[in-house]
PDB file of C-alpha atoms in Angstrom:
ATOM      1  CA  MET A 207     -28.032  15.074 -12.920  1.00  0.00           C
ATOM      2  CA  ALA A 208     -28.425  16.992  -9.810  1.00  0.00           C
ATOM      3  CA  ILE A 209     -28.445  20.717  -9.749  1.00  0.00           C
ATOM      4  CA  LEU A 210     -26.485  22.242  -6.948  1.00  0.00           C
ATOM      5  CA  ASN A 211     -28.295  24.283  -4.374  1.00  0.00           C
ATOM      6  CA  VAL A 212     -27.350  27.800  -5.439  1.00  0.00           C
ATOM      7  CA  ASN A 213     -29.057  31.100  -6.147  1.00  0.00           C
ATOM      8  CA  PRO A 214     -29.398  31.721  -9.865  1.00  0.00           C
ATOM      9  CA  THR A 215     -27.450  34.945  -9.943  1.00  0.00           C
ATOM     10  CA  ARG A 216     -24.761  36.281 -12.204  1.00  0.00           C
ATOM     11  CA  MET A 217     -22.304  36.269  -9.299  1.00  0.00           C
ATOM     12  CA  GLU A 218     -22.899  32.607  -8.656  1.00  0.00           C
ATOM     13  CA  LEU A 219     -22.530  31.845 -12.354  1.00  0.00           C
ATOM     14  CA  LEU A 220     -19.103  33.448 -12.478  1.00  0.00           C
ATOM     15  CA  GLY A 221     -18.029  31.526  -9.378  1.00  0.00           C
ATOM     16  CA  LEU A 222     -19.214  28.227 -10.804  1.00  0.00           C
ATOM     17  CA  LYS A 223     -17.462  28.833 -14.092  1.00  0.00           C
ATOM     18  CA  LYS A 224     -14.230  29.345 -12.233  1.00  0.00           C
ATOM     19  CA  LYS A 225     -14.884  26.214 -10.206  1.00  0.00           C
ATOM     20  CA  ILE A 226     -15.496  24.011 -13.222  1.00  0.00           C
ATOM     21  CA  LYS A 227     -12.288  25.217 -14.793  1.00  0.00           C
ATOM     22  CA  GLY A 228     -10.407  24.130 -11.688  1.00  0.00           C
ATOM     23  CA  ALA A 229     -12.223  20.804 -11.574  1.00  0.00           C
ATOM     24  CA  LYS A 230     -11.377  20.027 -15.191  1.00  0.00           C
ATOM     25  CA  ARG A 231      -7.757  20.872 -14.647  1.00  0.00           C
ATOM     26  CA  GLY A 232      -7.631  18.723 -11.524  1.00  0.00           C
ATOM     27  CA  HIS A 233      -9.285  15.891 -13.376  1.00  0.00           C
ATOM     28  CA  LYS A 234      -6.696  15.985 -16.122  1.00  0.00           C
ATOM     29  CA  LEU A 235      -3.824  16.032 -13.653  1.00  0.00           C
ATOM     30  CA  LEU A 236      -5.237  13.175 -11.617  1.00  0.00           C
ATOM     31  CA  LYS A 237      -5.863  11.147 -14.733  1.00  0.00           C
ATOM     32  CA  ASP A 238      -2.228  11.592 -15.700  1.00  0.00           C
ATOM     33  CA  LYS A 239      -1.187  10.545 -12.233  1.00  0.00           C
ATOM     34  CA  GLN A 240      -3.362   7.476 -12.452  1.00  0.00           C
ATOM     35  CA  ASP A 241      -1.785   6.492 -15.758  1.00  0.00           C
ATOM     36  CA  GLY A 242       1.694   6.974 -14.350  1.00  0.00           C
ATOM     37  CA  LEU A 243       0.915   4.916 -11.279  1.00  0.00           C
ATOM     38  CA  MET A 244      -0.599   2.164 -13.345  1.00  0.00           C
ATOM     39  CA  GLN A 245       2.481   1.982 -15.516  1.00  0.00           C
ATOM     40  CA  LYS A 246       4.738   1.711 -12.489  1.00  0.00           C
ATOM     41  CA  PHE A 247       2.457  -0.819 -10.850  1.00  0.00           C
ATOM     42  CA  MET A 248       2.467  -3.067 -13.890  1.00  0.00           C
ATOM     43  CA  GLU A 249       6.247  -3.043 -13.948  1.00  0.00           C
ATOM     44  CA  ILE A 250       6.391  -4.091 -10.342  1.00  0.00           C
ATOM     45  CA  ILE A 251       3.591  -6.560  -9.900  1.00  0.00           C
ATOM     46  CA  ARG A 252       4.822  -9.229 -12.294  1.00  0.00           C
ATOM     47  CA  GLU A 253       8.244  -9.063 -10.735  1.00  0.00           C
ATOM     48  CA  ALA A 254       6.617  -9.402  -7.321  1.00  0.00           C
ATOM     49  CA  LYS A 255       4.787 -12.518  -8.324  1.00  0.00           C
ATOM     50  CA  ARG A 256       7.864 -14.121  -9.815  1.00  0.00           C
ATOM     51  CA  LEU A 257       9.891 -13.360  -6.707  1.00  0.00           C
ATOM     52  CA  ARG A 258       7.252 -14.665  -4.365  1.00  0.00           C
ATOM     53  CA  VAL A 259       6.998 -17.961  -6.167  1.00  0.00           C
ATOM     54  CA  GLU A 260      10.758 -18.286  -6.141  1.00  0.00           C
ATOM     55  CA  VAL A 261      11.083 -17.430  -2.459  1.00  0.00           C
ATOM     56  CA  GLU A 262       8.327 -19.799  -1.446  1.00  0.00           C
ATOM     57  CA  GLU A 263       9.974 -22.615  -3.284  1.00  0.00           C
ATOM     58  CA  LYS A 264      13.421 -22.054  -1.859  1.00  0.00           C
ATOM     59  CA  LEU A 265      12.391 -21.159   1.645  1.00  0.00           C
ATOM     60  CA  GLY A 266      10.384 -24.332   2.031  1.00  0.00           C
ATOM     61  CA  GLY A 267      13.549 -26.298   1.361  1.00  0.00           C
ATOM     62  CA  ALA A 268      15.621 -24.268   3.773  1.00  0.00           C
ATOM     63  CA  PHE A 269      13.086 -24.677   6.552  1.00  0.00           C
ATOM     64  CA  LYS A 270      12.921 -28.387   5.982  1.00  0.00           C
ATOM     65  CA  ASN A 271      16.668 -28.634   6.324  1.00  0.00           C
ATOM     66  CA  PHE A 272      16.545 -26.663   9.491  1.00  0.00           C
ATOM     67  CA  ILE A 273      13.834 -28.772  11.037  1.00  0.00           C
ATOM     68  CA  LYS A 274      15.815 -31.824  10.129  1.00  0.00           C
ATOM     69  CA  ALA A 275      18.880 -30.388  11.790  1.00  0.00           C
ATOM     70  CA  GLY A 276      16.830 -29.564  14.845  1.00  0.00           C
ATOM     71  CA  SER A 277      15.537 -33.087  15.079  1.00  0.00           C
ATOM     72  CA  LEU A 278      19.010 -34.576  14.873  1.00  0.00           C
ATOM     73  CA  MET A 279      20.481 -32.358  17.532  1.00  0.00           C
ATOM     74  CA  SER A 280      19.119 -31.330  20.861  1.00  0.00           C
ATOM     75  CA  GLU A 281      17.685 -27.866  20.955  1.00  0.00           C
ATOM     76  CA  GLU A 282      20.281 -26.577  23.386  1.00  0.00           C
ATOM     77  CA  PHE A 283      23.003 -27.537  20.988  1.00  0.00           C
ATOM     78  CA  VAL A 284      21.342 -25.795  18.071  1.00  0.00           C
ATOM     79  CA  GLU A 285      20.838 -22.656  20.047  1.00  0.00           C
ATOM     80  CA  GLY A 286      24.310 -22.843  21.484  1.00  0.00           C
ATOM     81  CA  ALA A 287      25.763 -23.178  18.024  1.00  0.00           C
ATOM     82  CA  LEU A 288      23.867 -20.151  16.817  1.00  0.00           C
ATOM     83  CA  LEU A 289      24.676 -18.094  19.875  1.00  0.00           C
ATOM     84  CA  TYR A 290      28.098 -17.124  18.641  1.00  0.00           C
ATOM     85  CA  SER A 291      27.115 -16.260  15.144  1.00  0.00           C
ATOM     86  CA  THR A 292      29.094 -13.226  14.067  1.00  0.00           C
ATOM     87  CA  ALA A 293      26.835 -12.459  11.164  1.00  0.00           C
ATOM     88  CA  LYS A 294      25.653  -8.907  11.304  1.00  0.00           C
ATOM     89  CA  THR A 295      23.213  -7.471   8.890  1.00  0.00           C
ATOM     90  CA  GLU A 296      22.620  -3.864   8.385  1.00  0.00           C
ATOM     91  CA  LEU A 297      19.718  -2.657   6.417  1.00  0.00           C
ATOM     92  CA  GLU A 298      19.946   0.668   4.744  1.00  0.00           C
ATOM     93  CA  VAL A 299      16.518   2.086   4.158  1.00  0.00           C
ATOM     94  CA  LYS A 300      15.753   4.861   1.775  1.00  0.00           C
ATOM     95  CA  THR A 301      12.408   6.019   0.625  1.00  0.00           C
ATOM     96  CA  LYS A 302      11.872   6.903  -2.981  1.00  0.00           C
ATOM     97  CA  ASN A 303       9.064   9.108  -4.114  1.00  0.00           C
ATOM     98  CA  VAL A 304       7.107   7.794  -7.075  1.00  0.00           C
ATOM     99  CA  MET A 305       4.097   9.936  -7.964  1.00  0.00           C
ATOM    100  CA  SER A 306       3.824  11.074  -4.352  1.00  0.00           C
ATOM    101  CA  VAL A 307       3.849   7.486  -3.120  1.00  0.00           C
ATOM    102  CA  ARG A 308       6.631   6.775  -0.713  1.00  0.00           C
ATOM    103  CA  ILE A 309       8.331   3.544  -1.665  1.00  0.00           C
ATOM    104  CA  PRO A 310      10.954   1.927   0.529  1.00  0.00           C
ATOM    105  CA  GLN A 311      14.264   0.837  -0.864  1.00  0.00           C
ATOM    106  CA  PHE A 312      16.343  -1.590   1.105  1.00  0.00           C
ATOM    107  CA  LYS A 313      20.022  -2.138   0.771  1.00  0.00           C
ATOM    108  CA  LEU A 314      21.518  -5.043   2.598  1.00  0.00           C
ATOM    109  CA  LYS A 315      24.946  -5.005   4.122  1.00  0.00           C
ATOM    110  CA  SER A 316      25.902  -8.234   5.752  1.00  0.00           C
ATOM    111  CA  GLU A 317      29.213  -9.204   7.196  1.00  0.00           C
ATOM    112  CA  GLY A 318      30.633 -11.950   9.350  1.00  0.00           C
ATOM    113  CA  GLU A 319      30.355 -15.679   9.141  1.00  0.00           C
ATOM    114  CA  VAL A 320      27.151 -17.541   9.655  1.00  0.00           C
ATOM    115  CA  ILE A 321      28.816 -20.760  10.635  1.00  0.00           C
ATOM    116  CA  THR A 322      30.885 -20.039  13.701  1.00  0.00           C
ATOM    117  CA  TYR A 323      30.697 -23.236  15.621  1.00  0.00           C
ATOM    118  CA  GLY A 324      32.714 -26.383  15.923  1.00  0.00           C
ATOM    119  CA  TYR A 325      31.738 -29.114  13.534  1.00  0.00           C
ATOM    120  CA  LEU A 326      32.007 -31.769  16.200  1.00  0.00           C
ATOM    121  CA  GLN A 327      28.693 -31.439  17.966  1.00  0.00           C
ATOM    122  CA  THR A 328      26.607 -30.147  15.143  1.00  0.00           C
ATOM    123  CA  SER A 329      25.146 -31.988  12.239  1.00  0.00           C
ATOM    124  CA  GLY A 330      25.787 -31.378   8.591  1.00  0.00           C
ATOM    125  CA  GLU A 331      22.154 -30.522   8.060  1.00  0.00           C
ATOM    126  CA  LEU A 332      22.566 -27.452  10.202  1.00  0.00           C
ATOM    127  CA  ASP A 333      25.396 -26.186   8.031  1.00  0.00           C
ATOM    128  CA  MET A 334      23.375 -26.817   4.940  1.00  0.00           C
ATOM    129  CA  SER A 335      20.263 -25.165   6.223  1.00  0.00           C
ATOM    130  CA  LEU A 336      22.124 -22.085   7.404  1.00  0.00           C
ATOM    131  CA  GLN A 337      23.905 -21.842   4.098  1.00  0.00           C
ATOM    132  CA  SER A 338      20.639 -21.989   2.191  1.00  0.00           C
ATOM    133  CA  LEU A 339      19.070 -19.445   4.525  1.00  0.00           C
ATOM    134  CA  GLN A 340      21.936 -17.112   3.866  1.00  0.00           C
ATOM    135  CA  ASP A 341      21.556 -17.607   0.145  1.00  0.00           C
ATOM    136  CA  ILE A 342      17.874 -16.788   0.246  1.00  0.00           C
ATOM    137  CA  PHE A 343      18.304 -13.786   2.458  1.00  0.00           C
ATOM    138  CA  PRO A 344      18.925 -11.188  -0.286  1.00  0.00           C
ATOM    139  CA  LEU A 345      15.901 -12.534  -2.122  1.00  0.00           C
ATOM    140  CA  LEU A 346      13.774 -12.015   0.961  1.00  0.00           C
ATOM    141  CA  ILE A 347      14.861  -8.409   1.221  1.00  0.00           C
ATOM    142  CA  GLN A 348      14.107  -7.873  -2.428  1.00  0.00           C
ATOM    143  CA  LEU A 349      10.702  -9.442  -2.011  1.00  0.00           C
ATOM    144  CA  ALA A 350       9.965  -7.216   0.961  1.00  0.00           C
ATOM    145  CA  GLU A 351      10.888  -4.132  -1.015  1.00  0.00           C
ATOM    146  CA  ILE A 352       8.861  -5.028  -4.066  1.00  0.00           C
ATOM    147  CA  GLU A 353       5.809  -6.264  -2.233  1.00  0.00           C
ATOM    148  CA  LYS A 354       5.663  -3.223  -0.035  1.00  0.00           C
ATOM    149  CA  SER A 355       6.003  -0.991  -3.091  1.00  0.00           C
ATOM    150  CA  ALA A 356       3.229  -2.817  -4.893  1.00  0.00           C
ATOM    151  CA  GLU A 357       1.023  -2.470  -1.864  1.00  0.00           C
ATOM    152  CA  ALA A 358       1.665   1.238  -1.504  1.00  0.00           C
ATOM    153  CA  LEU A 359       1.109   1.808  -5.212  1.00  0.00           C
ATOM    154  CA  ALA A 360      -2.128  -0.151  -5.171  1.00  0.00           C
ATOM    155  CA  ASP A 361      -3.371   1.925  -2.265  1.00  0.00           C
ATOM    156  CA  GLU A 362      -2.600   5.182  -3.999  1.00  0.00           C
ATOM    157  CA  LEU A 363      -3.989   3.906  -7.269  1.00  0.00           C
ATOM    158  CA  GLU A 364      -7.297   3.116  -5.650  1.00  0.00           C
ATOM    159  CA  LYS A 365      -7.495   6.523  -4.036  1.00  0.00           C
ATOM    160  CA  THR A 366      -6.632   8.280  -7.275  1.00  0.00           C
ATOM    161  CA  ARG A 367      -9.177   6.293  -9.207  1.00  0.00           C
ATOM    162  CA  ARG A 368     -11.871   7.272  -6.753  1.00  0.00           C
ATOM    163  CA  ARG A 369     -10.958  10.904  -7.077  1.00  0.00           C
ATOM    164  CA  VAL A 370     -10.862  10.780 -10.857  1.00  0.00           C
ATOM    165  CA  ASN A 371     -14.247   9.108 -10.993  1.00  0.00           C
ATOM    166  CA  ALA A 372     -15.764  11.482  -8.475  1.00  0.00           C
ATOM    167  CA  LEU A 373     -14.628  14.414 -10.569  1.00  0.00           C
ATOM    168  CA  GLU A 374     -15.525  12.887 -13.896  1.00  0.00           C
ATOM    169  CA  TYR A 375     -18.946  11.477 -13.127  1.00  0.00           C
ATOM    170  CA  ARG A 376     -20.148  13.627 -10.292  1.00  0.00           C
ATOM    171  CA  MET A 377     -18.559  16.983  -9.820  1.00  0.00           C
ATOM    172  CA  ILE A 378     -18.053  18.104 -13.414  1.00  0.00           C
ATOM    173  CA  PRO A 379     -21.514  17.063 -14.713  1.00  0.00           C
ATOM    174  CA  ASP A 380     -23.146  18.633 -11.665  1.00  0.00           C
ATOM    175  CA  LEU A 381     -21.332  21.880 -12.223  1.00  0.00           C
ATOM    176  CA  GLU A 382     -22.180  21.867 -15.920  1.00  0.00           C
ATOM    177  CA  ASP A 383     -25.855  21.292 -15.199  1.00  0.00           C
ATOM    178  CA  THR A 384     -25.948  24.022 -12.615  1.00  0.00           C
ATOM    179  CA  ILE A 385     -24.305  26.491 -14.939  1.00  0.00           C
ATOM    180  CA  LYS A 386     -26.831  25.661 -17.634  1.00  0.00           C
ATOM    181  CA  PHE A 387     -29.643  26.015 -15.138  1.00  0.00           C
ATOM    182  CA  ILE A 388     -28.471  29.441 -14.054  1.00  0.00           C
ATOM    183  CA  GLN A 389     -28.042  30.593 -17.648  1.00  0.00           C
ATOM    184  CA  MET A 390     -31.573  29.485 -18.493  1.00  0.00           C
ATOM    185  CA  LYS A 391     -32.958  31.125 -15.417  1.00  0.00           C
ATOM    186  CA  LEU A 392     -31.158  34.363 -16.189  1.00  0.00           C
ATOM    187  CA  GLY A 393     -32.425  34.293 -19.782  1.00  0.00           C
ATOM    188  CA  GLU A 394     -35.934  33.676 -18.555  1.00  0.00           C
ATOM    189  CA  MET A 395     -35.716  36.588 -16.156  1.00  0.00           C
ATOM    190  CA  GLU A 396     -34.487  38.835 -18.943  1.00  0.00           C
ATOM    191  CA  ARG A 397     -37.355  37.879 -21.209  1.00  0.00           C
ATOM    192  CA  SER A 398     -39.875  38.374 -18.460  1.00  0.00           C
ATOM    193  CA  ALA A 399     -38.454  41.825 -17.780  1.00  0.00           C
ATOM    194  CA  ILE A 400     -38.785  42.732 -21.474  1.00  0.00           C
ATOM    195  CA  THR A 401     -42.369  41.565 -21.730  1.00  0.00           C
ATOM    196  CA  ASN A 402     -43.148  43.429 -18.539  1.00  0.00           C
ATOM    197  CA  THR A 403     -41.815  46.690 -19.896  1.00  0.00           C
ATOM    198  CA  MET A 404     -43.613  46.113 -23.169  1.00  0.00           C
ATOM    199  CA  ARG A 405     -46.882  45.565 -21.317  1.00  0.00           C
ATOM    200  CA  VAL A 406     -46.404  48.703 -19.204  1.00  0.00           C
ATOM    201  CA  LYS A 407     -45.524  50.710 -22.277  1.00  0.00           C
ATOM    202  CA  ALA A 408     -48.681  49.531 -24.048  1.00  0.00           C
ATOM    203  CA  GLN A 409     -50.761  50.471 -21.002  1.00  0.00           C
ATOM    204  CA  ILE A 410     -49.268  53.950 -20.894  1.00  0.00           C
ATOM    205  CA  GLU A 411     -49.846  54.417 -24.614  1.00  0.00           C
ATOM    206  CA  ALA A 412     -53.447  53.326 -24.234  1.00  0.00           C
ATOM    207  CA  GLN A 413     -53.966  55.828 -21.425  1.00  0.00           C
ATOM    208  CA  LEU A 414     -52.445  58.629 -23.500  1.00  0.00           C
ATOM    209  CA  ALA A 415     -54.684  57.767 -26.451  1.00  0.00           C
ATOM    210  CA  GLU A 416     -57.750  57.844 -24.146  1.00  0.00           C
ATOM    211  CA  GLN A 417     -56.812  61.276 -22.819  1.00  0.00           C
ATOM    212  CA  ALA A 418     -56.296  62.629 -26.325  1.00  0.00           C
ATOM    213  CA  ALA A 419     -59.647  61.352 -27.470  1.00  0.00           C
TER     214      ALA A 419
ATOM    215  CA  MET B 166      14.515  -6.716  10.816  1.00  0.00           C
ATOM    216  CA  ALA B 167      12.582  -9.206  12.811  1.00  0.00           C
ATOM    217  CA  ILE B 168      10.864 -12.461  12.153  1.00  0.00           C
ATOM    218  CA  ILE B 169       7.821 -13.753  13.978  1.00  0.00           C
ATOM    219  CA  GLY B 170       7.068 -17.438  14.248  1.00  0.00           C
ATOM    220  CA  PRO B 171       7.368 -20.616  16.284  1.00  0.00           C
ATOM    221  CA  ARG B 172      10.727 -21.073  17.947  1.00  0.00           C
ATOM    222  CA  GLU B 173      11.898 -24.242  16.255  1.00  0.00           C
ATOM    223  CA  ILE B 174      11.326 -22.885  12.760  1.00  0.00           C
ATOM    224  CA  ILE B 175      12.767 -19.423  12.909  1.00  0.00           C
ATOM    225  CA  LEU B 176      15.750 -20.141  15.120  1.00  0.00           C
ATOM    226  CA  GLY B 177      17.927 -20.405  12.043  1.00  0.00           C
ATOM    227  CA  PHE B 178      17.225 -16.842  11.044  1.00  0.00           C
ATOM    228  CA  LYS B 179      19.086 -15.721  14.106  1.00  0.00           C
ATOM    229  CA  ALA B 180      22.253 -16.917  12.454  1.00  0.00           C
ATOM    230  CA  VAL B 181      21.831 -14.665   9.441  1.00  0.00           C
ATOM    231  CA  GLY B 182      21.196 -11.651  11.629  1.00  0.00           C
ATOM    232  CA  ILE B 183      17.435 -11.326  11.855  1.00  0.00           C
ATOM    233  CA  GLU B 184      15.973 -10.862  15.278  1.00  0.00           C
ATOM    234  CA  PRO B 185      13.663 -13.774  16.055  1.00  0.00           C
ATOM    235  CA  VAL B 186      10.489 -13.233  18.043  1.00  0.00           C
ATOM    236  CA  TYR B 187       9.141 -16.555  19.230  1.00  0.00           C
ATOM    237  CA  ILE B 188       5.396 -16.776  19.074  1.00  0.00           C
ATOM    238  CA  THR B 189       3.017 -19.612  18.361  1.00  0.00           C
ATOM    239  CA  ASP B 190      -0.316 -18.069  19.226  1.00  0.00           C
ATOM    240  CA  PRO B 191      -1.869 -16.042  16.374  1.00  0.00           C
ATOM    241  CA  LYS B 192      -3.559 -13.586  18.745  1.00  0.00           C
ATOM    242  CA  GLU B 193      -0.316 -12.839  20.436  1.00  0.00           C
ATOM    243  CA  ALA B 194       1.288 -12.407  17.032  1.00  0.00           C
ATOM    244  CA  VAL B 195      -1.001  -9.529  16.116  1.00  0.00           C
ATOM    245  CA  GLU B 196      -0.199  -7.715  19.321  1.00  0.00           C
ATOM    246  CA  GLN B 197       3.468  -8.384  18.829  1.00  0.00           C
ATOM    247  CA  VAL B 198       3.388  -6.936  15.314  1.00  0.00           C
ATOM    248  CA  TYR B 199       1.764  -3.798  16.687  1.00  0.00           C
ATOM    249  CA  SER B 200       4.369  -3.363  19.365  1.00  0.00           C
ATOM    250  CA  LEU B 201       7.252  -4.100  17.001  1.00  0.00           C
ATOM    251  CA  LYS B 202       5.867  -1.540  14.623  1.00  0.00           C
ATOM    252  CA  ARG B 203       5.834   1.059  17.380  1.00  0.00           C
ATOM    253  CA  GLU B 204       9.466   0.566  18.345  1.00  0.00           C
ATOM    254  CA  LYS B 205      11.619   3.437  17.232  1.00  0.00           C
ATOM    255  CA  VAL B 206      15.296   4.240  17.234  1.00  0.00           C
ATOM    256  CA  GLU B 207      16.963   7.617  17.121  1.00  0.00           C
ATOM    257  CA  VAL B 208      19.306   8.054  14.193  1.00  0.00           C
ATOM    258  CA  ASP B 209      20.844  11.460  13.585  1.00  0.00           C
ATOM    259  CA  GLY B 210      18.116  13.111  15.571  1.00  0.00           C
ATOM    260  CA  GLU B 211      15.423  11.426  13.508  1.00  0.00           C
ATOM    261  CA  SER B 212      13.164   8.834  14.966  1.00  0.00           C
ATOM    262  CA  LEU B 213      13.012   5.864  12.660  1.00  0.00           C
ATOM    263  CA  ASN B 214      11.301   2.520  12.860  1.00  0.00           C
ATOM    264  CA  LYS B 215      13.514   0.010  14.551  1.00  0.00           C
ATOM    265  CA  TYR B 216      12.286  -2.698  12.244  1.00  0.00           C
ATOM    266  CA  ALA B 217      12.030  -1.951   8.553  1.00  0.00           C
ATOM    267  CA  ILE B 218      10.914  -5.433   7.603  1.00  0.00           C
ATOM    268  CA  LEU B 219       8.797  -7.767   9.652  1.00  0.00           C
ATOM    269  CA  PHE B 220       8.687 -11.290   8.370  1.00  0.00           C
ATOM    270  CA  ILE B 221       5.822 -13.308   9.697  1.00  0.00           C
ATOM    271  CA  LEU B 222       5.021 -16.935   9.057  1.00  0.00           C
ATOM    272  CA  GLU B 223       1.953 -17.540   6.948  1.00  0.00           C
ATOM    273  CA  GLU B 224       0.244 -19.596   9.631  1.00  0.00           C
ATOM    274  CA  LEU B 225       0.273 -16.568  11.912  1.00  0.00           C
ATOM    275  CA  ALA B 226      -0.284 -13.984   9.193  1.00  0.00           C
ATOM    276  CA  LYS B 227      -3.468 -15.745   8.128  1.00  0.00           C
ATOM    277  CA  GLU B 228      -5.086 -14.889  11.426  1.00  0.00           C
ATOM    278  CA  ILE B 229      -4.525 -11.158  11.129  1.00  0.00           C
ATOM    279  CA  THR B 230      -7.894  -9.601  10.381  1.00  0.00           C
ATOM    280  CA  PRO B 231      -8.179  -7.289   7.354  1.00  0.00           C
ATOM    281  CA  GLU B 232      -8.828  -4.303   9.634  1.00  0.00           C
ATOM    282  CA  ASP B 233      -5.710  -4.975  11.628  1.00  0.00           C
ATOM    283  CA  TYR B 234      -3.731  -5.544   8.486  1.00  0.00           C
ATOM    284  CA  LYS B 235      -4.888  -2.264   7.026  1.00  0.00           C
ATOM    285  CA  LYS B 236      -3.768  -0.405  10.103  1.00  0.00           C
ATOM    286  CA  LEU B 237      -0.465  -2.212  10.174  1.00  0.00           C
ATOM    287  CA  SER B 238       0.428  -1.605   6.564  1.00  0.00           C
ATOM    288  CA  ALA B 239      -0.695   1.995   6.361  1.00  0.00           C
ATOM    289  CA  ASP B 240       2.745   3.553   6.827  1.00  0.00           C
ATOM    290  CA  PRO B 241       5.657   3.177   4.406  1.00  0.00           C
ATOM    291  CA  LEU B 242       7.562   1.227   7.057  1.00  0.00           C
ATOM    292  CA  PRO B 243       7.669  -1.475   8.244  1.00  0.00           C
ATOM    293  CA  ALA B 244       7.004  -3.845   5.385  1.00  0.00           C
ATOM    294  CA  ILE B 245       5.124  -6.855   6.673  1.00  0.00           C
ATOM    295  CA  ILE B 246       5.963  -9.880   4.595  1.00  0.00           C
ATOM    296  CA  PRO B 247       4.382 -13.292   5.064  1.00  0.00           C
ATOM    297  CA  LEU B 248       6.705 -16.255   4.606  1.00  0.00           C
ATOM    298  CA  PRO B 249       5.762 -19.871   4.088  1.00  0.00           C
ATOM    299  CA  SER B 250       6.854 -22.287   6.793  1.00  0.00           C
ATOM    300  CA  HIS B 251       8.373 -25.737   6.533  1.00  0.00           C
ATOM    301  CA  MET B 252       4.913 -27.103   5.790  1.00  0.00           C
ATOM    302  CA  GLY B 253       5.075 -25.509   2.383  1.00  0.00           C
ATOM    303  CA  THR B 254       3.137 -22.549   1.123  1.00  0.00           C
ATOM    304  CA  THR B 255      -0.496 -22.084   2.040  1.00  0.00           C
ATOM    305  CA  GLY B 256      -1.014 -19.731  -0.871  1.00  0.00           C
ATOM    306  CA  TYR B 257      -1.516 -16.839   1.494  1.00  0.00           C
ATOM    307  CA  GLY B 258       1.257 -14.743  -0.023  1.00  0.00           C
ATOM    308  CA  LEU B 259       0.001 -15.164  -3.546  1.00  0.00           C
ATOM    309  CA  SER B 260      -3.589 -14.482  -2.564  1.00  0.00           C
ATOM    310  CA  LYS B 261      -2.388 -11.299  -0.898  1.00  0.00           C
ATOM    311  CA  LEU B 262      -0.730 -10.272  -4.152  1.00  0.00           C
ATOM    312  CA  LYS B 263      -3.980 -11.047  -5.911  1.00  0.00           C
ATOM    313  CA  THR B 264      -5.963  -8.740  -3.663  1.00  0.00           C
ATOM    314  CA  ILE B 265      -3.399  -6.021  -4.254  1.00  0.00           C
ATOM    315  CA  VAL B 266      -3.817  -6.377  -7.995  1.00  0.00           C
ATOM    316  CA  GLU B 267      -7.585  -6.414  -7.737  1.00  0.00           C
ATOM    317  CA  LYS B 268      -7.500  -3.299  -5.642  1.00  0.00           C
ATOM    318  CA  ALA B 269      -5.316  -1.470  -8.121  1.00  0.00           C
ATOM    319  CA  VAL B 270      -6.632  -2.620 -11.460  1.00  0.00           C
ATOM    320  CA  GLY B 271     -10.158  -3.701 -10.601  1.00  0.00           C
ATOM    321  CA  MET B 272      -9.647  -7.260 -11.718  1.00  0.00           C
ATOM    322  CA  ASP B 273      -7.124 -10.036 -11.396  1.00  0.00           C
ATOM    323  CA  ILE B 274      -4.726  -9.905 -14.312  1.00  0.00           C
ATOM    324  CA  LEU B 275      -2.022 -12.146 -12.908  1.00  0.00           C
ATOM    325  CA  SER B 276      -3.533 -15.563 -13.315  1.00  0.00           C
TER     326      SER B 276
END
């Protein structure tokens, strides 16, 4: 592993030791976050798939009905019939915070009648298709909520995983190696200082012995 | 809420209270999604997205490039949801789910 570009001093060693403590703590926290996110994601994703399959099935039918209705009536009539629809939908949006991921929550409030036209000039298919659209509508909202949540969670999960890995396989080993390197270097310097003093002492003693002789 | 798609298909959604945006050209659709995303309304002094959910037909959604999609889905709102048209599903929605799973877990665990 790579050794960071630092001076092998005692000061630096102390700083690095503090840094590695922080990194380890951060790593643990992020790992916990990753586990939490994963748990949440697993809960959601299966539900999302089930919903999507269901919606796709039902919506295909509704669209077919609508196209059929459109082909039986002239377009002006269809649009005219829909013009006076009193249906109003209000979407209440809240955002929930799951592990620092903002997840939308939709609540649907709909009122009014979908079918607000005379039956004389419109075909039965139109009624049917509108009815089925209205039935599917809550499902669509639910799908939107869940899919968006899954997407946001996946995004955050990926980011967290990158951070965890960067800490685990890069930052912490690098710091450990550098600390070891500095400790070795310091030990080496200490030994060299001792041998140096020993050598000087021997020289002085030799000189003294020469003078005495 | 708004839905983006060809006129004859999405007209019915008007009746249930979703604002239809008639578009048939995929390129136009991308621009339209951007501009719909930018629209804001003032509620209690806060500026909120006018559209919380944007439904878009799969045929048009397919043509959105990954880069554009990334930009569009970066914020918590709006949720951009592809819907199958009368032609039946093209599998786009499910493949999108698959990429989400792969991104999160590292492999596809759904199939």
